[in-house]
Amino acid sequence: MRIFSGIQPTGSKHLGNYIGAIRQYVSGQDRGEAIYCIVDLHAITVPYDPADLRRSFYDLTALLLAAGLDPQRCILFRQGDVTEHSELCWLLCSVTELGRLQRMHQFRDKSLAQRELVSAGLLVYPVLQAADVLAYKTNEVPVGEDQREHLELTRDVARRFNQRFCGGEEVLIVPEHKIPEVGARIMDLQDPTRKMSTTGGSTEGTVHVLDEPETIAKKLRRAVTDSGTEIVRDPEKRGVTNLIEILAVSRGISPEQVEEEMKSARGYGDLKAATAEAVVEMLRPVRERYIELRSDEASLEAVLTDGASRAREIASATLAEVRDRMGVGAPGTLRGVA
Ligand code: ATP
Ligand code: MG
């Protein structure tokens, strides 16, 4: 069973990424062959600073290792080091419907947020994401809820490729997504109608994995709730529902258990205090390990370089097969396959 997922190096990762994705990456190492990619080529689709991007690889690598990724048990690499992703993206563009890309929620949201330039990269992004996943003949993709639409596209691209070029044979594996039952969509604490986000979102409403404990507590204490008092999950009570889910995941219990415990609470203040304490405790060891790991950039680079060479072996074999099926390039020049 092969597991693959990608994560953006931009900015500092938040509680939504940790709960929706990173925790699943860690547990994936026990369930199959796990491959995780820091997606620098995705990060360049919105305005960015090249020097910041370079630094952010090491920030994120240290963070992922601190959270529990183990290079002995997974492949962790940087997307831009494995050029097969970009070529496969181009090839797969030929089996991707333009209208579908234009209708993607993420494209619509992120293009609206651009002041100067809506890059073509922002539109094509989901095809690169499909290439990322399909290059590894992935069975399962651990992601948050916001990626459901992109994964559906990936599945359709694989199916269309298999139909068009392989007579229906499953040459590109149609992957399944793995979205957590609780915490698949952590909401912004200041605006619980929007997901917590790396590039959008409010500063006060976003808890970063590496925030100081006092900062985390302050942000949670100030979380927007509603004027009621009942501590239950309800579509009308998005702020409270969000806190219940965060508390449940942070303590490793179910949301029902949280609701039960909170029956004796005096009000939302108790819920916020309990959530703050649980989140601080969950993230404390990650933050401590991060500080240790981040100081040694050479070791972090070594992890990524080694990961890239292991990833390339798999991706180049898939790419050779795709080129061959599509009739691209000189015949008999299959790269990576014997
Ligand atoms: P952006 O908002 O700029 O797209 P992001 O916060 O979504 O950034 P990504 O690197 O794109 O960060 O996402 C990494 C993983 O985190 C993805 O699997 C995504 O589904 C998951 N994720 C992102 N936000 C949340 C959230 N609020 N709750 C749960 N999972 C999330
Ligand atoms: Mg995202």
mmCIF file of C-alpha atoms and ligand atoms in Angstrom:
data_model
loop_
_atom_site.group_PDB
_atom_site.id
_atom_site.type_symbol
_atom_site.label_atom_id
_atom_site.label_comp_id
_atom_site.label_asym_id
_atom_site.label_seq_id
_atom_site.Cartn_x
_atom_site.Cartn_y
_atom_site.Cartn_z
ATOM 1 C CA MET A 1 0.000 0.000 0.000
ATOM 2 C CA ARG A 2 1.506 3.291 -1.034
ATOM 3 C CA ILE A 3 0.618 6.585 0.648
ATOM 4 C CA PHE A 4 1.496 9.987 -0.799
ATOM 5 C CA SER A 5 0.758 13.549 0.204
ATOM 6 C CA GLY A 6 2.152 17.012 -0.450
ATOM 7 C CA ILE A 7 2.372 20.047 1.764
ATOM 8 C CA GLN A 8 3.215 23.659 0.940
ATOM 9 C CA PRO A 9 6.375 25.208 2.349
ATOM 10 C CA THR A 10 4.844 28.685 2.447
ATOM 11 C CA GLY A 11 4.389 30.425 5.771
ATOM 12 C CA SER A 12 4.235 28.637 9.023
ATOM 13 C CA LYS A 13 2.024 25.591 9.310
ATOM 14 C CA HIS A 14 -1.100 25.823 11.431
ATOM 15 C CA LEU A 15 -3.284 23.697 13.637
ATOM 16 C CA GLY A 16 -5.499 22.741 10.658
ATOM 17 C CA ASN A 17 -2.496 21.343 8.767
ATOM 18 C CA TYR A 18 -1.351 19.521 11.870
ATOM 19 C CA ILE A 19 -4.718 17.956 12.663
ATOM 20 C CA GLY A 20 -5.992 17.422 9.112
ATOM 21 C CA ALA A 21 -2.778 16.287 7.480
ATOM 22 C CA ILE A 22 0.471 15.992 9.460
ATOM 23 C CA ARG A 23 -0.919 13.631 12.125
ATOM 24 C CA GLN A 24 -2.115 11.369 9.328
ATOM 25 C CA TYR A 25 1.319 11.472 7.673
ATOM 26 C CA VAL A 26 2.872 10.225 10.886
ATOM 27 C CA SER A 27 0.427 7.346 11.303
ATOM 28 C CA GLY A 28 0.735 6.522 7.587
ATOM 29 C CA GLN A 29 4.310 5.392 8.209
ATOM 30 C CA ASP A 30 2.931 2.383 10.094
ATOM 31 C CA ARG A 31 0.358 1.530 7.482
ATOM 32 C CA GLY A 32 2.266 1.468 4.223
ATOM 33 C CA GLU A 33 5.067 2.839 2.090
ATOM 34 C CA ALA A 34 4.774 6.519 2.930
ATOM 35 C CA ILE A 35 5.987 9.305 0.611
ATOM 36 C CA TYR A 36 5.690 12.990 1.536
ATOM 37 C CA CYS A 37 6.583 15.940 -0.601
ATOM 38 C CA ILE A 38 7.282 19.577 0.201
ATOM 39 C CA VAL A 39 5.654 21.263 -2.755
ATOM 40 C CA ASP A 40 7.797 24.245 -3.690
ATOM 41 C CA LEU A 41 6.464 24.199 -7.260
ATOM 42 C CA HIS A 42 2.978 24.803 -5.895
ATOM 43 C CA ALA A 43 4.178 27.607 -3.663
ATOM 44 C CA ILE A 44 5.347 29.687 -6.646
ATOM 45 C CA THR A 45 1.820 30.048 -8.054
ATOM 46 C CA VAL A 46 1.155 33.028 -5.749
ATOM 47 C CA PRO A 47 3.497 35.971 -5.033
ATOM 48 C CA TYR A 48 6.524 34.835 -3.002
ATOM 49 C CA ASP A 49 10.104 35.693 -2.153
ATOM 50 C CA PRO A 50 12.754 33.194 -3.409
ATOM 51 C CA ALA A 51 14.949 33.573 -0.318
ATOM 52 C CA ASP A 52 11.965 32.956 1.968
ATOM 53 C CA LEU A 53 11.048 29.887 -0.041
ATOM 54 C CA ARG A 54 14.536 28.430 0.482
ATOM 55 C CA ARG A 55 14.351 28.992 4.222
ATOM 56 C CA SER A 56 10.894 27.575 4.419
ATOM 57 C CA PHE A 57 12.012 24.116 3.145
ATOM 58 C CA TYR A 58 14.119 23.729 6.233
ATOM 59 C CA ASP A 59 11.429 25.138 8.504
ATOM 60 C CA LEU A 60 8.925 22.647 7.203
ATOM 61 C CA THR A 61 11.350 19.708 7.092
ATOM 62 C CA ALA A 62 12.280 20.331 10.738
ATOM 63 C CA LEU A 63 8.603 20.678 11.628
ATOM 64 C CA LEU A 64 7.626 17.414 9.941
ATOM 65 C CA LEU A 65 10.493 15.531 11.567
ATOM 66 C CA ALA A 66 9.593 17.085 14.920
ATOM 67 C CA ALA A 67 6.001 15.931 14.449
ATOM 68 C CA GLY A 68 7.189 12.356 14.010
ATOM 69 C CA LEU A 69 8.176 11.705 10.401
ATOM 70 C CA ASP A 70 11.126 9.354 10.316
ATOM 71 C CA PRO A 71 13.304 9.286 7.170
ATOM 72 C CA GLN A 72 13.987 5.602 7.886
ATOM 73 C CA ARG A 73 10.281 4.870 7.582
ATOM 74 C CA CYS A 74 9.172 7.327 4.914
ATOM 75 C CA ILE A 75 10.462 9.237 1.914
ATOM 76 C CA LEU A 76 10.477 12.986 2.552
ATOM 77 C CA PHE A 77 11.573 15.167 -0.354
ATOM 78 C CA ARG A 78 11.257 18.484 -2.133
ATOM 79 C CA GLN A 79 9.092 18.503 -5.245
ATOM 80 C CA GLY A 80 11.431 20.773 -7.228
ATOM 81 C CA ASP A 81 14.230 18.208 -6.905
ATOM 82 C CA VAL A 82 12.290 15.588 -8.821
ATOM 83 C CA THR A 83 11.728 17.182 -12.229
ATOM 84 C CA GLU A 84 9.573 14.246 -13.319
ATOM 85 C CA HIS A 85 6.638 15.944 -11.558
ATOM 86 C CA SER A 86 6.700 18.905 -13.942
ATOM 87 C CA GLU A 87 6.988 16.809 -17.070
ATOM 88 C CA LEU A 88 4.213 14.499 -15.978
ATOM 89 C CA CYS A 89 2.068 17.554 -15.256
ATOM 90 C CA TRP A 90 2.482 18.737 -18.825
ATOM 91 C CA LEU A 91 1.663 15.314 -20.247
ATOM 92 C CA LEU A 92 -1.430 15.039 -18.057
ATOM 93 C CA CYS A 93 -2.634 18.483 -19.143
ATOM 94 C CA SER A 94 -3.621 16.771 -22.361
ATOM 95 C CA VAL A 95 -6.226 14.694 -20.528
ATOM 96 C CA THR A 96 -7.470 17.481 -18.252
ATOM 97 C CA GLU A 97 -10.582 19.509 -19.008
ATOM 98 C CA LEU A 98 -9.979 23.279 -18.899
ATOM 99 C CA GLY A 99 -13.490 24.131 -17.688
ATOM 100 C CA ARG A 100 -13.036 21.884 -14.690
ATOM 101 C CA LEU A 101 -9.874 23.748 -13.663
ATOM 102 C CA GLN A 102 -11.653 27.074 -13.982
ATOM 103 C CA ARG A 103 -14.447 25.870 -11.696
ATOM 104 C CA MET A 104 -12.158 24.634 -8.889
ATOM 105 C CA HIS A 105 -12.968 26.312 -5.574
ATOM 106 C CA GLN A 106 -9.350 26.883 -4.703
ATOM 107 C CA PHE A 107 -8.661 28.553 -8.048
ATOM 108 C CA ARG A 108 -11.647 30.827 -7.648
ATOM 109 C CA ASP A 109 -10.794 31.764 -4.041
ATOM 110 C CA LYS A 110 -7.075 32.226 -4.579
ATOM 111 C CA SER A 111 -7.415 34.078 -7.891
ATOM 112 C CA LEU A 112 -9.809 36.553 -6.271
ATOM 113 C CA ALA A 113 -7.213 37.202 -3.582
ATOM 114 C CA GLN A 114 -4.504 38.172 -6.115
ATOM 115 C CA ARG A 115 -3.981 41.895 -6.537
ATOM 116 C CA GLU A 116 -1.443 42.007 -9.350
ATOM 117 C CA LEU A 117 -1.301 38.786 -11.296
ATOM 118 C CA VAL A 118 -3.460 35.692 -11.501
ATOM 119 C CA SER A 119 -0.816 33.298 -12.778
ATOM 120 C CA ALA A 120 -1.549 30.461 -15.185
ATOM 121 C CA GLY A 121 0.194 28.302 -12.576
ATOM 122 C CA LEU A 122 -2.665 28.897 -10.168
ATOM 123 C CA LEU A 123 -5.048 27.456 -12.753
ATOM 124 C CA VAL A 124 -2.875 24.454 -13.649
ATOM 125 C CA TYR A 125 -1.976 23.720 -10.015
ATOM 126 C CA PRO A 126 -4.423 20.798 -9.662
ATOM 127 C CA VAL A 127 -2.837 19.047 -12.664
ATOM 128 C CA LEU A 128 0.582 19.295 -11.027
ATOM 129 C CA GLN A 129 -1.009 17.923 -7.897
ATOM 130 C CA ALA A 130 -2.438 15.041 -9.928
ATOM 131 C CA ALA A 131 1.043 14.418 -11.346
ATOM 132 C CA ASP A 132 2.505 14.413 -7.814
ATOM 133 C CA VAL A 133 0.119 11.713 -6.693
ATOM 134 C CA LEU A 134 0.003 9.631 -9.883
ATOM 135 C CA ALA A 135 3.794 9.568 -10.333
ATOM 136 C CA TYR A 136 4.001 7.261 -7.320
ATOM 137 C CA LYS A 137 1.113 4.950 -8.266
ATOM 138 C CA THR A 138 -0.368 6.021 -4.970
ATOM 139 C CA ASN A 139 -3.176 4.069 -3.339
ATOM 140 C CA GLU A 140 -4.074 6.513 -0.616
ATOM 141 C CA VAL A 141 -3.774 10.275 -0.165
ATOM 142 C CA PRO A 142 -4.101 11.648 3.374
ATOM 143 C CA VAL A 143 -5.487 15.203 3.121
ATOM 144 C CA GLY A 144 -7.878 17.643 4.763
ATOM 145 C CA GLU A 145 -11.423 18.164 3.525
ATOM 146 C CA ASP A 146 -10.432 21.137 1.335
ATOM 147 C CA GLN A 147 -8.532 18.795 -0.987
ATOM 148 C CA ARG A 148 -11.502 16.567 -1.808
ATOM 149 C CA GLU A 149 -12.213 18.408 -5.067
ATOM 150 C CA HIS A 150 -8.577 18.265 -6.211
ATOM 151 C CA LEU A 151 -8.401 14.579 -5.464
ATOM 152 C CA GLU A 152 -11.556 13.935 -7.484
ATOM 153 C CA LEU A 153 -9.813 15.631 -10.407
ATOM 154 C CA THR A 154 -6.732 13.461 -9.907
ATOM 155 C CA ARG A 155 -8.907 10.381 -10.033
ATOM 156 C CA ASP A 156 -10.583 11.567 -13.233
ATOM 157 C CA VAL A 157 -7.263 12.414 -14.860
ATOM 158 C CA ALA A 158 -5.992 8.912 -14.084
ATOM 159 C CA ARG A 159 -9.168 7.320 -15.437
ATOM 160 C CA ARG A 160 -9.091 9.404 -18.609
ATOM 161 C CA PHE A 161 -5.423 8.602 -19.209
ATOM 162 C CA ASN A 162 -6.056 4.895 -18.699
ATOM 163 C CA GLN A 163 -9.025 5.011 -21.096
ATOM 164 C CA ARG A 164 -7.364 7.097 -23.754
ATOM 165 C CA PHE A 165 -3.901 5.516 -23.810
ATOM 166 C CA CYS A 166 -4.094 2.131 -22.111
ATOM 167 C CA GLY A 167 -7.353 0.618 -23.350
ATOM 168 C CA GLY A 168 -8.763 0.861 -19.830
ATOM 169 C CA GLU A 169 -5.864 -0.940 -18.142
ATOM 170 C CA GLU A 170 -5.102 0.718 -14.781
ATOM 171 C CA VAL A 171 -1.602 1.946 -15.640
ATOM 172 C CA LEU A 172 -2.077 5.043 -13.483
ATOM 173 C CA ILE A 173 -3.579 3.940 -10.180
ATOM 174 C CA VAL A 174 -6.839 5.721 -9.275
ATOM 175 C CA PRO A 175 -6.108 6.776 -5.679
ATOM 176 C CA GLU A 176 -8.425 6.981 -2.669
ATOM 177 C CA HIS A 177 -8.406 9.959 -0.341
ATOM 178 C CA LYS A 178 -8.081 9.584 3.393
ATOM 179 C CA ILE A 179 -9.823 12.436 5.165
ATOM 180 C CA PRO A 180 -9.920 12.257 8.988
ATOM 181 C CA GLU A 181 -13.343 11.760 10.589
ATOM 182 C CA VAL A 182 -12.807 14.537 13.112
ATOM 183 C CA GLY A 183 -10.749 17.640 12.352
ATOM 184 C CA ALA A 184 -10.853 17.393 8.552
ATOM 185 C CA ARG A 185 -11.629 21.090 8.337
ATOM 186 C CA ILE A 186 -10.384 23.210 11.221
ATOM 187 C CA MET A 187 -11.906 26.668 10.994
ATOM 188 C CA ASP A 188 -10.351 30.081 11.514
ATOM 189 C CA LEU A 189 -10.898 31.032 15.174
ATOM 190 C CA GLN A 190 -11.907 34.579 14.272
ATOM 191 C CA ASP A 191 -14.101 33.606 11.319
ATOM 192 C CA PRO A 192 -15.420 30.083 11.770
ATOM 193 C CA THR A 193 -17.046 30.168 8.336
ATOM 194 C CA ARG A 194 -13.574 29.985 6.727
ATOM 195 C CA LYS A 195 -10.986 27.257 7.028
ATOM 196 C CA MET A 196 -7.775 27.976 8.883
ATOM 197 C CA SER A 197 -5.281 28.656 6.087
ATOM 198 C CA THR A 198 -1.577 29.139 5.416
ATOM 199 C CA THR A 199 -1.992 31.952 2.913
ATOM 200 C CA GLY A 200 -5.432 33.394 3.701
ATOM 201 C CA GLY A 201 -7.047 33.688 7.107
ATOM 202 C CA SER A 202 -6.630 36.054 10.025
ATOM 203 C CA THR A 203 -3.526 36.277 12.210
ATOM 204 C CA GLU A 204 -5.510 36.113 15.440
ATOM 205 C CA GLY A 205 -7.636 33.254 14.186
ATOM 206 C CA THR A 206 -4.734 31.046 13.084
ATOM 207 C CA VAL A 207 -2.882 28.926 15.635
ATOM 208 C CA HIS A 208 0.574 28.045 14.346
ATOM 209 C CA VAL A 209 2.184 24.790 15.372
ATOM 210 C CA LEU A 210 5.224 26.760 16.519
ATOM 211 C CA ASP A 211 3.398 29.538 18.377
ATOM 212 C CA GLU A 212 4.481 30.120 21.977
ATOM 213 C CA PRO A 213 2.147 28.439 24.489
ATOM 214 C CA GLU A 214 0.917 31.838 25.753
ATOM 215 C CA THR A 215 0.101 32.926 22.203
ATOM 216 C CA ILE A 216 -1.849 29.734 21.570
ATOM 217 C CA ALA A 217 -3.803 30.199 24.795
ATOM 218 C CA LYS A 218 -4.555 33.823 23.965
ATOM 219 C CA LYS A 219 -5.824 33.017 20.468
ATOM 220 C CA LEU A 220 -8.076 30.266 21.780
ATOM 221 C CA ARG A 221 -9.438 32.426 24.608
ATOM 222 C CA ARG A 222 -10.422 35.029 22.029
ATOM 223 C CA ALA A 223 -12.033 32.552 19.623
ATOM 224 C CA VAL A 224 -15.330 33.778 18.205
ATOM 225 C CA THR A 225 -18.305 31.730 19.451
ATOM 226 C CA ASP A 226 -21.940 32.850 19.659
ATOM 227 C CA SER A 227 -24.277 34.387 22.204
ATOM 228 C CA GLY A 228 -25.635 31.047 23.461
ATOM 229 C CA THR A 229 -24.297 28.825 26.253
ATOM 230 C CA GLU A 230 -24.833 25.234 25.120
ATOM 231 C CA ILE A 231 -21.630 23.312 24.332
ATOM 232 C CA VAL A 232 -22.745 21.050 21.494
ATOM 233 C CA ARG A 233 -21.859 20.605 17.848
ATOM 234 C CA ASP A 234 -24.403 22.320 15.639
ATOM 235 C CA PRO A 235 -24.193 23.739 12.107
ATOM 236 C CA GLU A 236 -25.519 27.014 13.557
ATOM 237 C CA LYS A 237 -22.723 27.101 16.152
ATOM 238 C CA ARG A 238 -19.651 26.872 13.985
ATOM 239 C CA GLY A 239 -17.224 28.439 16.422
ATOM 240 C CA VAL A 240 -18.248 26.120 19.252
ATOM 241 C CA THR A 241 -18.274 23.085 16.970
ATOM 242 C CA ASN A 242 -14.748 23.949 15.858
ATOM 243 C CA LEU A 243 -13.503 24.184 19.455
ATOM 244 C CA ILE A 244 -15.150 20.873 20.371
ATOM 245 C CA GLU A 245 -13.411 19.163 17.454
ATOM 246 C CA ILE A 246 -10.042 20.729 18.261
ATOM 247 C CA LEU A 247 -10.347 19.700 21.909
ATOM 248 C CA ALA A 248 -11.393 16.152 20.991
ATOM 249 C CA VAL A 249 -8.471 15.610 18.631
ATOM 250 C CA SER A 250 -5.946 17.244 20.950
ATOM 251 C CA ARG A 251 -6.966 15.018 23.835
ATOM 252 C CA GLY A 252 -7.452 11.902 21.682
ATOM 253 C CA ILE A 253 -11.116 11.504 22.665
ATOM 254 C CA SER A 254 -14.360 11.715 20.675
ATOM 255 C CA PRO A 255 -16.423 14.905 20.220
ATOM 256 C CA GLU A 256 -19.291 13.115 22.033
ATOM 257 C CA GLN A 257 -17.047 12.666 25.064
ATOM 258 C CA VAL A 258 -16.159 16.350 24.970
ATOM 259 C CA GLU A 259 -19.863 17.300 24.894
ATOM 260 C CA GLU A 260 -20.546 14.969 27.797
ATOM 261 C CA GLU A 261 -17.695 16.388 29.884
ATOM 262 C CA MET A 262 -18.684 19.927 29.082
ATOM 263 C CA LYS A 263 -22.227 19.505 30.412
ATOM 264 C CA SER A 264 -20.956 20.686 33.787
ATOM 265 C CA ALA A 265 -19.075 23.657 32.302
ATOM 266 C CA ARG A 266 -19.985 27.173 33.365
ATOM 267 C CA GLY A 267 -19.909 28.524 29.828
ATOM 268 C CA TYR A 268 -17.822 28.885 26.694
ATOM 269 C CA GLY A 269 -14.960 30.203 28.809
ATOM 270 C CA ASP A 270 -14.431 26.714 30.231
ATOM 271 C CA LEU A 271 -14.456 25.176 26.756
ATOM 272 C CA LYS A 272 -11.875 27.681 25.532
ATOM 273 C CA ALA A 273 -9.628 27.150 28.552
ATOM 274 C CA ALA A 274 -9.764 23.361 28.214
ATOM 275 C CA THR A 275 -9.048 23.587 24.474
ATOM 276 C CA ALA A 276 -6.128 25.940 25.012
ATOM 277 C CA GLU A 277 -4.574 23.610 27.553
ATOM 278 C CA ALA A 278 -5.007 20.538 25.358
ATOM 279 C CA VAL A 279 -3.592 22.215 22.236
ATOM 280 C CA VAL A 280 -0.604 23.602 24.134
ATOM 281 C CA GLU A 281 0.150 20.124 25.506
ATOM 282 C CA MET A 282 -0.256 18.460 22.102
ATOM 283 C CA LEU A 283 2.074 20.914 20.380
ATOM 284 C CA ARG A 284 4.645 21.417 23.149
ATOM 285 C CA PRO A 285 6.865 18.420 22.265
ATOM 286 C CA VAL A 286 6.719 19.286 18.555
ATOM 287 C CA ARG A 287 7.900 22.813 19.258
ATOM 288 C CA GLU A 288 10.724 21.605 21.513
ATOM 289 C CA ARG A 289 12.011 19.076 19.002
ATOM 290 C CA TYR A 290 11.692 21.619 16.201
ATOM 291 C CA ILE A 291 14.027 24.046 17.935
ATOM 292 C CA GLU A 292 16.656 21.311 18.234
ATOM 293 C CA LEU A 293 16.336 20.081 14.638
ATOM 294 C CA ARG A 294 16.068 23.429 12.884
ATOM 295 C CA SER A 295 19.581 24.538 13.850
ATOM 296 C CA ASP A 296 21.201 21.814 11.734
ATOM 297 C CA GLU A 297 20.409 22.787 8.138
ATOM 298 C CA ALA A 298 23.002 20.431 6.670
ATOM 299 C CA SER A 299 21.221 17.428 8.186
ATOM 300 C CA LEU A 300 17.850 18.680 6.996
ATOM 301 C CA GLU A 301 19.220 19.141 3.469
ATOM 302 C CA ALA A 302 20.677 15.623 3.615
ATOM 303 C CA VAL A 303 17.235 14.207 4.462
ATOM 304 C CA LEU A 304 15.675 16.014 1.479
ATOM 305 C CA THR A 305 18.439 15.083 -0.951
ATOM 306 C CA ASP A 306 18.307 11.440 -0.004
ATOM 307 C CA GLY A 307 14.501 11.508 -0.165
ATOM 308 C CA ALA A 308 14.639 13.009 -3.658
ATOM 309 C CA SER A 309 16.864 10.279 -5.022
ATOM 310 C CA ARG A 310 14.559 7.576 -3.632
ATOM 311 C CA ALA A 311 11.482 9.394 -4.947
ATOM 312 C CA ARG A 312 13.033 9.908 -8.391
ATOM 313 C CA GLU A 313 13.514 6.206 -8.858
ATOM 314 C CA ILE A 314 9.793 5.593 -8.576
ATOM 315 C CA ALA A 315 8.644 8.706 -10.442
ATOM 316 C CA SER A 316 10.988 8.224 -13.403
ATOM 317 C CA ALA A 317 9.703 4.708 -13.997
ATOM 318 C CA THR A 318 6.109 5.977 -14.087
ATOM 319 C CA LEU A 319 7.039 8.863 -16.358
ATOM 320 C CA ALA A 320 8.795 6.546 -18.795
ATOM 321 C CA GLU A 321 5.695 4.402 -18.961
ATOM 322 C CA VAL A 322 3.437 7.418 -19.525
ATOM 323 C CA ARG A 323 5.702 8.813 -22.282
ATOM 324 C CA ASP A 324 5.744 5.438 -23.941
ATOM 325 C CA ARG A 325 1.968 5.021 -23.822
ATOM 326 C CA MET A 326 1.498 8.542 -25.175
ATOM 327 C CA GLY A 327 4.026 8.096 -27.983
ATOM 328 C CA VAL A 328 6.130 11.022 -26.800
ATOM 329 C CA GLY A 329 9.899 11.154 -27.440
ATOM 330 C CA ALA A 330 12.023 8.700 -29.387
ATOM 331 C CA PRO A 331 10.945 5.063 -29.091
ATOM 332 C CA GLY A 332 13.074 2.719 -27.037
ATOM 333 C CA THR A 333 14.376 5.481 -24.820
ATOM 334 C CA LEU A 334 12.432 4.496 -21.760
ATOM 335 C CA ARG A 335 14.024 6.196 -18.812
ATOM 336 C CA GLY A 336 14.115 4.394 -15.536
ATOM 337 C CA VAL A 337 12.706 1.078 -16.763
ATOM 338 C CA ALA A 338 14.794 -1.880 -17.792
HETATM 339 P P1 ATP B 1 -3.554 27.365 1.617
HETATM 340 O O1 ATP B 1 -4.726 27.796 2.450
HETATM 341 O O2 ATP B 1 -2.680 28.450 1.179
HETATM 342 O O3 ATP B 1 -3.932 26.431 0.507
HETATM 343 P P2 ATP B 1 -3.109 25.321 3.469
HETATM 344 O O4 ATP B 1 -3.232 25.813 4.856
HETATM 345 O O5 ATP B 1 -4.274 24.647 2.854
HETATM 346 O O6 ATP B 1 -2.637 26.518 2.571
HETATM 347 P P3 ATP B 1 -1.483 23.261 2.358
HETATM 348 O O7 ATP B 1 -0.040 23.036 2.405
HETATM 349 O O8 ATP B 1 -2.152 23.635 1.062
HETATM 350 O O9 ATP B 1 -1.835 24.378 3.432
HETATM 351 O O10 ATP B 1 -2.231 21.988 2.919
HETATM 352 C C1 ATP B 1 -1.539 20.921 3.552
HETATM 353 C C2 ATP B 1 -2.540 19.933 4.070
HETATM 354 O O11 ATP B 1 -3.280 20.502 5.160
HETATM 355 C C3 ATP B 1 -3.594 19.518 3.037
HETATM 356 O O12 ATP B 1 -3.778 18.122 3.139
HETATM 357 C C4 ATP B 1 -4.832 20.235 3.463
HETATM 358 O O13 ATP B 1 -6.003 19.524 3.108
HETATM 359 C C5 ATP B 1 -4.666 20.272 4.963
HETATM 360 N N1 ATP B 1 -5.385 21.409 5.540
HETATM 361 C C6 ATP B 1 -5.229 22.700 5.188
HETATM 362 N N2 ATP B 1 -6.021 23.495 5.918
HETATM 363 C C7 ATP B 1 -6.720 22.683 6.749
HETATM 364 C C8 ATP B 1 -7.712 22.930 7.753
HETATM 365 N N3 ATP B 1 -8.124 24.151 8.019
HETATM 366 N N4 ATP B 1 -8.205 21.853 8.437
HETATM 367 C C9 ATP B 1 -7.774 20.598 8.158
HETATM 368 N N5 ATP B 1 -6.842 20.304 7.221
HETATM 369 C C10 ATP B 1 -6.324 21.331 6.516
HETATM 370 MG MG MG B 2 -4.206 24.265 0.701
#
